[in-house]
XYZ file of C-alpha atoms in Angstrom:
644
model
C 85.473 80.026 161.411
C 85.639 77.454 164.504
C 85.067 74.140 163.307
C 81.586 72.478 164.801
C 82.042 70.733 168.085
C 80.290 67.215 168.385
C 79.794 64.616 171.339
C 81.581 60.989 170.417
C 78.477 59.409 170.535
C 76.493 61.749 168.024
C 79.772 61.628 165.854
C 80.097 57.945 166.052
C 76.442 57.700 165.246
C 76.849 60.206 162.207
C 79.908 58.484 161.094
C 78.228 55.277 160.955
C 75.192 56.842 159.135
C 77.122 58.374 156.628
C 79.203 55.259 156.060
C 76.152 53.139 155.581
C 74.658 55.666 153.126
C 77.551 56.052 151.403
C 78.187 52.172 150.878
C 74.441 51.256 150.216
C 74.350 54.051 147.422
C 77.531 52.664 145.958
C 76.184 49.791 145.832
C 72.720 50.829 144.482
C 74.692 52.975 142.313
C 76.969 50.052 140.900
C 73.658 47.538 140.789
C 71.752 50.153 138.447
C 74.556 51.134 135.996
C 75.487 47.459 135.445
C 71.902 46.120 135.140
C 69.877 48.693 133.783
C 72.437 48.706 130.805
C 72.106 44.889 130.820
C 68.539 44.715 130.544
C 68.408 47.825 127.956
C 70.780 45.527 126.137
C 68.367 42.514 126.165
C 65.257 44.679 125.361
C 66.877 45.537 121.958
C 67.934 41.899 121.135
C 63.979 40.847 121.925
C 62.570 43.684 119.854
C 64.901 42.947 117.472
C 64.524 39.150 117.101
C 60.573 39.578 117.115
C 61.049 41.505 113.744
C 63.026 39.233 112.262
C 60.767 36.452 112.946
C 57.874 38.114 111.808
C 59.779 39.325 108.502
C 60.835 35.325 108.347
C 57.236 33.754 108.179
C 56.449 36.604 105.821
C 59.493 35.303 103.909
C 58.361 31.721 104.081
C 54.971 32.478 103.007
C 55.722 34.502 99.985
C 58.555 31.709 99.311
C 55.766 29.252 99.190
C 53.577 31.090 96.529
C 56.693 31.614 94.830
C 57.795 28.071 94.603
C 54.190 27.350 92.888
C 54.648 30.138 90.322
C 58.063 29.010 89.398
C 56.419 25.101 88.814
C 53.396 26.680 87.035
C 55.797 28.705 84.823
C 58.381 25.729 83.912
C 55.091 23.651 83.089
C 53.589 25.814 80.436
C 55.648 24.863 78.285
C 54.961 20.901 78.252
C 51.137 21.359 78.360
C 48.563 22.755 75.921
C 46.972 26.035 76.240
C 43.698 23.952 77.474
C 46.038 21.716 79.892
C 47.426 25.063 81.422
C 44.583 27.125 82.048
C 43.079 23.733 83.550
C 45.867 23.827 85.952
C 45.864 27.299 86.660
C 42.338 26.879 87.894
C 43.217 24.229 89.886
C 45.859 26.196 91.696
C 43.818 29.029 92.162
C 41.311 27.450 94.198
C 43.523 24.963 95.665
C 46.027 27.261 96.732
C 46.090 29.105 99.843
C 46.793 32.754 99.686
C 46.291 32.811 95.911
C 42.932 33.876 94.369
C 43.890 34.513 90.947
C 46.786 33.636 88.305
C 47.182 35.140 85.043
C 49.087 33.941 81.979
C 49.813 37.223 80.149
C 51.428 37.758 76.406
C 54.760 39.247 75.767
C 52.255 42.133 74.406
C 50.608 42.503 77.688
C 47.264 40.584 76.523
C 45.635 38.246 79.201
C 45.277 35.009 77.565
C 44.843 32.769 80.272
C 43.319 32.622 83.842
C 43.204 30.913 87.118
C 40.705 32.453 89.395
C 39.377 31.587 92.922
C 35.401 30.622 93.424
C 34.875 34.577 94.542
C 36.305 35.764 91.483
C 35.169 33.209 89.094
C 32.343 36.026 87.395
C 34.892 38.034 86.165
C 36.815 35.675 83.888
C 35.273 37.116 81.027
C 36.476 40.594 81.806
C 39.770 39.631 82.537
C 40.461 37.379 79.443
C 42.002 39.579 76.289
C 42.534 42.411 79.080
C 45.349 44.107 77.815
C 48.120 44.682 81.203
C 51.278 46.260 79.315
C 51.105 49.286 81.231
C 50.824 47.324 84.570
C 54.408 48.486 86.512
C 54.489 44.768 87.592
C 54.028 43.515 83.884
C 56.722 45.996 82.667
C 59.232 44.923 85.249
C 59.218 41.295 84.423
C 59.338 41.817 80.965
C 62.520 44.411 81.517
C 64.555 42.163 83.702
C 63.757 38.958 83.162
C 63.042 37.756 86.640
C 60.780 37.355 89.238
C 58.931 40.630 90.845
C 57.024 40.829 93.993
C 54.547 44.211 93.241
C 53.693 46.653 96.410
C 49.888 46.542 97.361
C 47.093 47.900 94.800
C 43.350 47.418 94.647
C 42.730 44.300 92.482
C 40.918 44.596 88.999
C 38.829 41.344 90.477
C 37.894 41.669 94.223
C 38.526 45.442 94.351
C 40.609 44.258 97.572
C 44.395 45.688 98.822
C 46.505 42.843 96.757
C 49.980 41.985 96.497
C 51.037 40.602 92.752
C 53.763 38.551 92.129
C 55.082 38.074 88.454
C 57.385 35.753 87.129
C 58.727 34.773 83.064
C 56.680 31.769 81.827
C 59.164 31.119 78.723
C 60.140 33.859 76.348
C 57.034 34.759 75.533
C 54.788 34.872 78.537
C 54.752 36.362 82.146
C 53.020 34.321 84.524
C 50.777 37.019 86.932
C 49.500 35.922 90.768
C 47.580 38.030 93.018
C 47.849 37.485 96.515
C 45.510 38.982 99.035
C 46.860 41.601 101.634
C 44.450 40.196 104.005
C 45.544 36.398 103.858
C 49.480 37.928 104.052
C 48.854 40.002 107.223
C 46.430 37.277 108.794
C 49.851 35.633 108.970
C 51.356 38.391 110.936
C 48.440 38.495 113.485
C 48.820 34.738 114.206
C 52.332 34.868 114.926
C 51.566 38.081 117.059
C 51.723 36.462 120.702
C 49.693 38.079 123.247
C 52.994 38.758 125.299
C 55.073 39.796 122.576
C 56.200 43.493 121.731
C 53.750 45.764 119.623
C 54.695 45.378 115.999
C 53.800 47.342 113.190
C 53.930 46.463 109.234
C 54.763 49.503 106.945
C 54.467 49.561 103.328
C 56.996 50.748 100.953
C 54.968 53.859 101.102
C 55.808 54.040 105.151
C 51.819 53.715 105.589
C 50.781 51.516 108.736
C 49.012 48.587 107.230
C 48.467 46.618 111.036
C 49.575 47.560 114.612
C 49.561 45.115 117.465
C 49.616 45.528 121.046
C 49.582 49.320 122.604
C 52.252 50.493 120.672
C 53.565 54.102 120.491
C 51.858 55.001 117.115
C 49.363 57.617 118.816
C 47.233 57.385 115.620
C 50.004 58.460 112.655
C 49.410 56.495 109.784
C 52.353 57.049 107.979
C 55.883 56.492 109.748
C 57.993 57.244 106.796
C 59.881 60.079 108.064
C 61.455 57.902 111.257
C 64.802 57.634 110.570
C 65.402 54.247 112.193
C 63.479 53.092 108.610
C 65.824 55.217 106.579
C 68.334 53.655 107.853
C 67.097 50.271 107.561
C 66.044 50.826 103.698
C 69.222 49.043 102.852
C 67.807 45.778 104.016
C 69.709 45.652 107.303
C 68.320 44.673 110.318
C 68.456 48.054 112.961
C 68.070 48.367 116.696
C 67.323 51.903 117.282
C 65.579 53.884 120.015
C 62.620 55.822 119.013
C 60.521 58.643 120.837
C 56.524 59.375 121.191
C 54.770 61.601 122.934
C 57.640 62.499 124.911
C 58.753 58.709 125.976
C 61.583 56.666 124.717
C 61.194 53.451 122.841
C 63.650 50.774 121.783
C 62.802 49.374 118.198
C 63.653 46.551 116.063
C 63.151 46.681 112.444
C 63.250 44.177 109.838
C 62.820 44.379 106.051
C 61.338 42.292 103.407
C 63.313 42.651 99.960
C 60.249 40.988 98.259
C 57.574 43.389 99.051
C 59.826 46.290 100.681
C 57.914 46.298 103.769
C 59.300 46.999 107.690
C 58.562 44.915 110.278
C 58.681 47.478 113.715
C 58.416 45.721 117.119
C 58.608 48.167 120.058
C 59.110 47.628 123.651
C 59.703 51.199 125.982
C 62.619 52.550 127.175
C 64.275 53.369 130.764
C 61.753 53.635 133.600
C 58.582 53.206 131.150
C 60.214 49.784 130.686
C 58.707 47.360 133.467
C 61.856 45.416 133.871
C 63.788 48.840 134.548
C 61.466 50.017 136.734
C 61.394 46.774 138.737
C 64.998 46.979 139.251
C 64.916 51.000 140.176
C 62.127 50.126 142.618
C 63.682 47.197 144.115
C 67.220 48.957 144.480
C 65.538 52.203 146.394
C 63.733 49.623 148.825
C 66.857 47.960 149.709
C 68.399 51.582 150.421
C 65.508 52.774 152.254
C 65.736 49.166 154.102
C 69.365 49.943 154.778
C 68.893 53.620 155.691
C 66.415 52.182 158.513
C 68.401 49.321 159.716
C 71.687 51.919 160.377
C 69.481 54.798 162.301
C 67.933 52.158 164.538
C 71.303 50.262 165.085
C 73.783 53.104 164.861
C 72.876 54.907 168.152
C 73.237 51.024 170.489
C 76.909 50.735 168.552
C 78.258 54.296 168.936
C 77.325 53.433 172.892
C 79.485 50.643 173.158
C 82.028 52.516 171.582
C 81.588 55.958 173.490
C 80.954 54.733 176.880
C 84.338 53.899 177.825
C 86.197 56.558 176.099
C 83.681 58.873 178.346
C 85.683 57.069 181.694
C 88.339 58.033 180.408
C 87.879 62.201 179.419
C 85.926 61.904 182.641
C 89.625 60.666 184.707
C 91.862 62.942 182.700
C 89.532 65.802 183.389
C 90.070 64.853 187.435
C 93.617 64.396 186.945
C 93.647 68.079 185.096
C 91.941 69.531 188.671
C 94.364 67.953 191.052
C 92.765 64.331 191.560
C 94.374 60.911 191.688
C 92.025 58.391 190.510
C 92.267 55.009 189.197
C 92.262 55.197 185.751
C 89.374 52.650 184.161
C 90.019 49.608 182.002
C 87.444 48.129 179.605
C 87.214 44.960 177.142
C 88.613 47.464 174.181
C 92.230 47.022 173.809
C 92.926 50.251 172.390
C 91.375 52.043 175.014
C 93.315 50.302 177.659
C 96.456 51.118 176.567
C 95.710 54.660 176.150
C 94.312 54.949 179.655
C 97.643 53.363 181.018
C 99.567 55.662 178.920
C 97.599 58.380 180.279
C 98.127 57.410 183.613
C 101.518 57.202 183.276
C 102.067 60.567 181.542
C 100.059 62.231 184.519
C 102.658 60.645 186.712
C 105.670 62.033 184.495
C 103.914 65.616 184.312
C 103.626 66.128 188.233
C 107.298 65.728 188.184
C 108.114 67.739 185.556
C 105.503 70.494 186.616
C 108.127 70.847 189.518
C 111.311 70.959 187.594
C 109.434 73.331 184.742
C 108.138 76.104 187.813
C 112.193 76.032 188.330
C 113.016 76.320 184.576
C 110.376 78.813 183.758
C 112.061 80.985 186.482
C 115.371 80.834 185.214
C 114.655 81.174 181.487
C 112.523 84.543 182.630
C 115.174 86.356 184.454
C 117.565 85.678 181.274
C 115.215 86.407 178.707
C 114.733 89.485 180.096
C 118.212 90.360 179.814
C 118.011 89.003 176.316
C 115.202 91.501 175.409
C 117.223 94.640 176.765
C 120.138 93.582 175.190
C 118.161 93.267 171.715
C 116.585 96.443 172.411
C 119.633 98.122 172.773
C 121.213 96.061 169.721
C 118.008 97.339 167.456
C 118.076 101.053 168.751
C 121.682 101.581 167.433
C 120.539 99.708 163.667
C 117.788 102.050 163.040
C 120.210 104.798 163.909
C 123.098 103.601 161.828
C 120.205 102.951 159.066
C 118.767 105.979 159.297
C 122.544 107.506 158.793
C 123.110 105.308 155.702
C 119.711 106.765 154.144
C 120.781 110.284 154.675
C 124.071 109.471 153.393
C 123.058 108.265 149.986
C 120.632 110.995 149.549
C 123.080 113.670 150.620
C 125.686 111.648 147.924
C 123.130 111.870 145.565
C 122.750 115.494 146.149
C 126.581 116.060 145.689
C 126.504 113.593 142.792
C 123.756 116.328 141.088
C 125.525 119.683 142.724
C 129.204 118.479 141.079
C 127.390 118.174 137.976
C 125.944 121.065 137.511
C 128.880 122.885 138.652
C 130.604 121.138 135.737
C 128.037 122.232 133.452
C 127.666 125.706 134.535
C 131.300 126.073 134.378
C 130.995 126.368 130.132
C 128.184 129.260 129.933
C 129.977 130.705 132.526
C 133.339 130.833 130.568
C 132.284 131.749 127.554
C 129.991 134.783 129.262
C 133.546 135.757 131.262
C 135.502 135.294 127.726
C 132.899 137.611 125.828
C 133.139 140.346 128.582
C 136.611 140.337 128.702
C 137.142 140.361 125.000
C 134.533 143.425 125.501
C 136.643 145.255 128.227
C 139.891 144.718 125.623
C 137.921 146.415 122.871
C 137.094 149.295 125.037
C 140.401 150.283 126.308
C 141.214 150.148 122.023
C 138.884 152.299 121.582
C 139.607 154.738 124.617
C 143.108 154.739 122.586
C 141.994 155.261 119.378
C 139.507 158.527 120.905
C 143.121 160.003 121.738
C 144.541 159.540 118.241
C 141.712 160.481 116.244
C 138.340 159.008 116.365
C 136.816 157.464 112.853
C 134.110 156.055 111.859
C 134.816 152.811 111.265
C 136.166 152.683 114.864
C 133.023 153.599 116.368
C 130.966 150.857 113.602
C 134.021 148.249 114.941
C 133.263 148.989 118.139
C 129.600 148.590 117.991
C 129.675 144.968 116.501
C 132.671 143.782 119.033
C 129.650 144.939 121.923
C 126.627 143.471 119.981
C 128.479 140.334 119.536
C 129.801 140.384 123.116
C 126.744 140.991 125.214
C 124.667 138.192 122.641
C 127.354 135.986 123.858
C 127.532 136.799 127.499
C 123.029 136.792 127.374
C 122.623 133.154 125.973
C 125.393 131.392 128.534
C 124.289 133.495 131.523
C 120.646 133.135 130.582
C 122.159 129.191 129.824
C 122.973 129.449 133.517
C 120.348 130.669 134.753
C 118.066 127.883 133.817
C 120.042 125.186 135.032
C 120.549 127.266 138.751
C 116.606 127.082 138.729
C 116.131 123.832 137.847
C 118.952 122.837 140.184
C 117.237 125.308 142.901
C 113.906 124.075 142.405
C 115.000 120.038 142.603
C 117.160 121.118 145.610
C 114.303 122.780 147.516
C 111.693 120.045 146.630
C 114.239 116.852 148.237
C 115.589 119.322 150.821
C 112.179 120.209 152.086
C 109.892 117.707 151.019
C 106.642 119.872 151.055
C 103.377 119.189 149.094
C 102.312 121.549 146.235
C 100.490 120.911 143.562
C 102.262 120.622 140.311
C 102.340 119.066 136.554
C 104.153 115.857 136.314
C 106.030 117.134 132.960
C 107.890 119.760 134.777
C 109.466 117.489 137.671
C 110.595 115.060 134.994
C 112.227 117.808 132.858
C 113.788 119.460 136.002
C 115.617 115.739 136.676
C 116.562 115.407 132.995
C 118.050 119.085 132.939
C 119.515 117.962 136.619
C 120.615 115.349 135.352
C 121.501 115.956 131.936
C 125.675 117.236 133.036
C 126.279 113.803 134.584
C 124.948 112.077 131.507
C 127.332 113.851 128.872
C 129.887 112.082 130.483
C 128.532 109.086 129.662
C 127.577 106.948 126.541
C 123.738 106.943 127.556
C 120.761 108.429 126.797
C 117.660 109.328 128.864
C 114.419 110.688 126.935
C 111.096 111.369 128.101
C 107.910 110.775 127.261
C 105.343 112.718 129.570
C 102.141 114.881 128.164
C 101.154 117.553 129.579
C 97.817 117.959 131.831
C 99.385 115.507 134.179
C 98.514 117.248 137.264
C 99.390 116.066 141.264
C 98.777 117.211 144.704
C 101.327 115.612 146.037
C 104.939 115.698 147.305
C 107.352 116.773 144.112
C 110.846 116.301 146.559
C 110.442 112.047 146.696
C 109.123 111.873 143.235
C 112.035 113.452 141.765
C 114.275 111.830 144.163
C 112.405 108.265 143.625
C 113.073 109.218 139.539
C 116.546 110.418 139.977
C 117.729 106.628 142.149
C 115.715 104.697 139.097
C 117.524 106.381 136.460
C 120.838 106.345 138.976
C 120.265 102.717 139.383
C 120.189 101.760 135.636
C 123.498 104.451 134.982
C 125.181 102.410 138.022
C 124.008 98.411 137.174
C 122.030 98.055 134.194
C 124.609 99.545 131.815
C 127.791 98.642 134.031
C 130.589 97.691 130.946
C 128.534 98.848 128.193
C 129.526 101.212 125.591
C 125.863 102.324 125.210
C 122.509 102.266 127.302
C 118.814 104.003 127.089
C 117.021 105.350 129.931
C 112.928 105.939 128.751
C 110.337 107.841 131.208
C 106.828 107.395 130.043
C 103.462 108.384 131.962
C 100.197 108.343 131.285
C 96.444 108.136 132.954
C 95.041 104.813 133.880
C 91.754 104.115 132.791
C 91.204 103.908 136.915
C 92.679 107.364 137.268
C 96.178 106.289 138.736
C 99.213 108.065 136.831
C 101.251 105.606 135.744
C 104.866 106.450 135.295
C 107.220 104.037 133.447
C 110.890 104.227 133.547
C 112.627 101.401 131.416
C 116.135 100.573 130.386
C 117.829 98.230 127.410
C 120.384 96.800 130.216
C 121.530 93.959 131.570
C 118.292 92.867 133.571
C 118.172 92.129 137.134
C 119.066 88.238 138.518
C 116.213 86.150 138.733
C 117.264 85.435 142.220
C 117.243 89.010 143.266
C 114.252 90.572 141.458
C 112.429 89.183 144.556
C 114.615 91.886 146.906
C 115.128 94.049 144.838
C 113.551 96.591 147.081
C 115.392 95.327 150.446
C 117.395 97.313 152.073
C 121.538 96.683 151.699
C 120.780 94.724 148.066
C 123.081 95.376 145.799
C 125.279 93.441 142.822
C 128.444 96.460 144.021
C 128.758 95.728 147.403
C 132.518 97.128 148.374
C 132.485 98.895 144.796
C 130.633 101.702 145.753
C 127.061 100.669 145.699
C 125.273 100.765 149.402
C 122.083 98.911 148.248
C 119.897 101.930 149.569
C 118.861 103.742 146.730
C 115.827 101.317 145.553
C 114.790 100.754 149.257
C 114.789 104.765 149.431
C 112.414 104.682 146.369
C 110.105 102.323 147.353
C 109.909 104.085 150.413
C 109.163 107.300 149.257
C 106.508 105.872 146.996
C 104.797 103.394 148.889
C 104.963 105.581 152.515
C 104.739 109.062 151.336
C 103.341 109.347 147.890
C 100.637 106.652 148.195
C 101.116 105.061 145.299
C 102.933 101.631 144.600
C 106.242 100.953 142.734
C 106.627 97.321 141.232
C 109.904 95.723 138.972
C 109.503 93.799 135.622
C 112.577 91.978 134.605
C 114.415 89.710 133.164
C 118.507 88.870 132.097
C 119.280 90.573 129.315
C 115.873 92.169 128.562
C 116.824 95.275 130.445
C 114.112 96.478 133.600
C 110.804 98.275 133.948
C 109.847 99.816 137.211
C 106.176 101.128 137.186
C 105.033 103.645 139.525
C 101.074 104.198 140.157
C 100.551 107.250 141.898
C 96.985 109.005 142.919
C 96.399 112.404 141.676
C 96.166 113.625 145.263
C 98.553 112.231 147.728
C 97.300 110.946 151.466
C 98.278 112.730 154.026
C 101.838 111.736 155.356
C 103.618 112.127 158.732
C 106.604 113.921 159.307
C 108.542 110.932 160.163
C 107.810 109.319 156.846
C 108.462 112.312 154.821
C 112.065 112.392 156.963
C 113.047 109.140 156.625
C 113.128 109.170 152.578
């Protein structure tokens, strides 16, 4: 297909489009994968830091009320039971963040309190309370330290509370309750307006605040995430999460103390308003640029066109016979190519002369040239065509001296019987004159049974190999199409054959079912078969004490016949394998090989029989020609059938 023809000018313009596009999208291109990574990247650090700072002032907070448990603990034991509970008061309602503090027995008995105005009713109830089987309670007593509890409804207030437990000497553990409230009225201070949405989780996963328009879409329990499965080891995780279908980067934090996350949020790619900024900003410029190059492009490709159009416009004068100046311009280039022009029209009117002249001259000899090649060609097909019938009527004798060698046993022995038959009956014609007996006559009888059994198997021995001599004779001599099974040509070559190969060390067996039926021409089959199995006799086993010739066929599952015909050899050259099937190839060139008899099989095949005939081979892995050859045969001309 012709390529598309353009004008300069709406190429140049194109060109310059296209350049521009490509360049500004390159550019866009390179802007948004180095800064949309960048500012991904810095989204993850804020989120990030955001939850760590609000898991810090939760830190510093409960590190606070723990500081005043551990000096309420280490002073219990310089003060009086009256002194103490004096001074737990005072910390209860002094304190903020703590509404009541409990001094509990080793056996889990409440023996002293601290409570906060609000609670102050219920220190009756709580005193002689018995908290043994309070988790916290058993915790401190089993480890010895101090234990931060997760949030439970308070005996007291009936409020979400957060207990914190610490040893007040061997025998006491030294209870405060802080409320959840006054802990997460902490977290909603430090929650800027512009900072990320942050949510505080439980140990349980359940969302105890949310901030901002975060993702949450109403779940109250985010313990499944795996961002805080991951983080459960008290690491600090960037992680991306998704809701309803959007992508959001998160930061978690964790508290070791009360085993709570800290998730700030902030969303990801073009939901981000940073990314999208950036996108947006990046497509303007292109658009910008796309603009800027369609209005600009067409006033620059006519600077560049116009005097490049002088110029076609000159040469296409010039072409017609004129003799115009040539133009000049402010372009360098261009100048020089319209003085190189004009020069070179200058050199071709003289050499248009001298070439009429030349062309004349080079004519009247070519013409000779051609009748002289003609001539030369003629006489090469002939002395081809003489070659071809040469090697096939060699073959021929080749196959008529063998059988002649073979028929010349049965023969003799049949000749030797008879004779030996005529000698017995001049005996007996004797013995009738002396006196006939009967053992004569029985002698007689067995000398003619054992005669004429003799003389029937070699002339009926003879007989077959005449036929299948005749009948492989007729078919290469006349070449005519018949229909026939594919298992009887190949046993008429082997019997053909078979004289000339008990001469030799070699083998040839066969391999060919019957129901292989063709339409086709049985004469250049056989003779295609014969040269393959000639060729491998001649070359493949050529100083070899022993060789093995195989014919296979079969039906291809496109309903070709496939024949096979492979040897154990010597393999053909991989330098020759590609002509093999040229005419005049041959490794026995001036030792009696012409180089004709594969060229005549590929022939035959390929011109007459339809089919296709292709080499497999290798140097010292012997050679496998495959024929494929249609049941029916396509109708061939004369000359084809004659010249194989």
């Amino acid at each position: 297909m012709a390529a598309r023809e353009w004008k300069l000018r709406s190429f140049i313009v194109a060109i310059m489009i296209v350049t521009t596009l490509i360049t500004v999208f390159l550019v866009s291109a390179a802007v948004l994968l180095l800064r949309i990574p960048v500012i991904e990247a810095e989204n993850q650090r804020e989120v990030q830091l955001h939850a760590n700072e609000y898991a810090a002032h939760v830190q510093v907070l409960l590190g606070g009320i723990e500081s005043r448990l551990d000096v309420l603990a280490n002073t219990h034991a310089r003060l009086s039971p009256s002194q103490f509970e004096a001074l737990l008061e005072q910390m209860a309602q002094g304190t903020r963040g703590i509404h009541a503090l409990y001094l509990v027995a080793r056996d889990g008995t409440v023996v002293a309190a601290g409570l906060g105005d609000n609670v102050e009713i219920f220190r009756g109830d709580i005193l002689g309370s018995d908290l043994s089987a309070t988790p916290l309670f058993r915790r401190v007593i089993d480890r010895g330290q101090r234990q931060w509890s997760d949030t439970y409804l308070s005996a007291l207030s009936g409020n979400l509370t957060v207990g914190l437990a610490t040893p007040a000497g061997p025998d006491h553990v030294l209870i405060g309750e802080v409320p959840l409230a006054s802990v997460l009225d902490t977290v909603k201070m430090l929650a800027r307006e512009y900072a990320p949405p942050l949510w505080v989780l439980d140990s349980r996963g359940e969302v105890m605040i949310e901030t901002g328009n975060g993702p949450r879409a109403g779940r109250s329990n985010l313990k499944g995430l795996p961002i805080l499965q991951a983080a459960g080891d008290g690491e600090a995780r960037t992680a991306d999460l998704e809701f309803g279908g959007k992508r959001y980067h998160a930061g978690v934090a964790y508290s070791e103390a009360l085993h709570w996350h800290f998730v700030t949020t902030t969303p990801a790619g073009l939901d981000n308003p940073r990314v999208l900024s950036t996108v947006l900003i990046v497509i303007g410029a292109f658009g910008v640029a796309i603009l800027v190059s369609i209005f600009l492009s067409p006033t620059w490709a006519q600077q560049l066109a116009a005097p490049l159009d002088r110029i076609v416009a000159q040469a296409r004068e010039t072409a017609q016979g004129g003799n115009g100046r040539w133009p000049r311009g402010r372009i360098a280039e261009l100048n020089a190519l319209s003085a190189d022009l004009e020069s070179m029209a200058g050199a071709l009117r003289e050499l248009n002369v001298e070439l009429e002249h030349r062309v004349e001259k080079r004519t009247q000899a070519l013409a000779e040239s051609n009748e002289s090649l003609s001539n030369t060609l003629a006489r090469l097909e002939q002395a081809q065509h003489e070659l071809v019938r040469a090697e096939k009527m060699a073959a021929l004798g080749g196959l008529v001296a063998g059988v002649a060698h073979e028929l010349n046993t049965p023969i003799g022995n049949g000749l030797m019987a008879v004779s030996t038959l005529s000698d017995q009956a001049r005996e007996f014609r004797r013995t009738m004159q002396e006196g006939l007996r009967r053992s004569d006559l029985e002698h007689l009888l067995g000398s003619v049974e054992q005669a004429t059994d003799i003389a029937a198997r070699n002339l009926s021995r003879a007989a077959d190999l005449v036929t299948s001599f005749k009948q492989v004779a007729v078919d290469q001599a006349s070449s005519q199409r018949r229909r026939f099974e594919l298992a009887e040509v190949v046993g008429e070559i082997a019997v053909t054959l078979g004289p000339s190969l008990k001469r030799t060390p070699y083998v040839l067996t066969t391999d060919v079912p019957a129901g292989l039926a063709l339409d086709s021409y049985p004469g250049p089959l056989g003779q295609t078969l014969a040269n393959l199995i000639n060729n491998a006799l001649l070359h493949a086993f050529d100083g070899r004490d022993a060789g093995h010739v195989h014919i296979a066929a079969r039906l291809a599952d496109d309903g070709m016949i496939e024949v096979d015909v492979t040897d154990d050899g010597k393999g053909i050259p991989a330098g020759l394998i590609g002509r093999i099937f040229d005419p005049f190839v041959t490794t026995r060139m001036g030792r009696g090989g012409t180089g004709l008899g594969l060229h005549i099989a590929y022939n035959a095949v390929t011109h007459v029989l339809g089919g296709s005939l292709q080499v497999d081979s290798a140097e010292g892995q012997g050679a496998h020609f495959r024929l494929r050859l249609p049941a029916v045969a396509p109708a061939a001309a004369a000359g084809d059938i004659h010249e194989v």
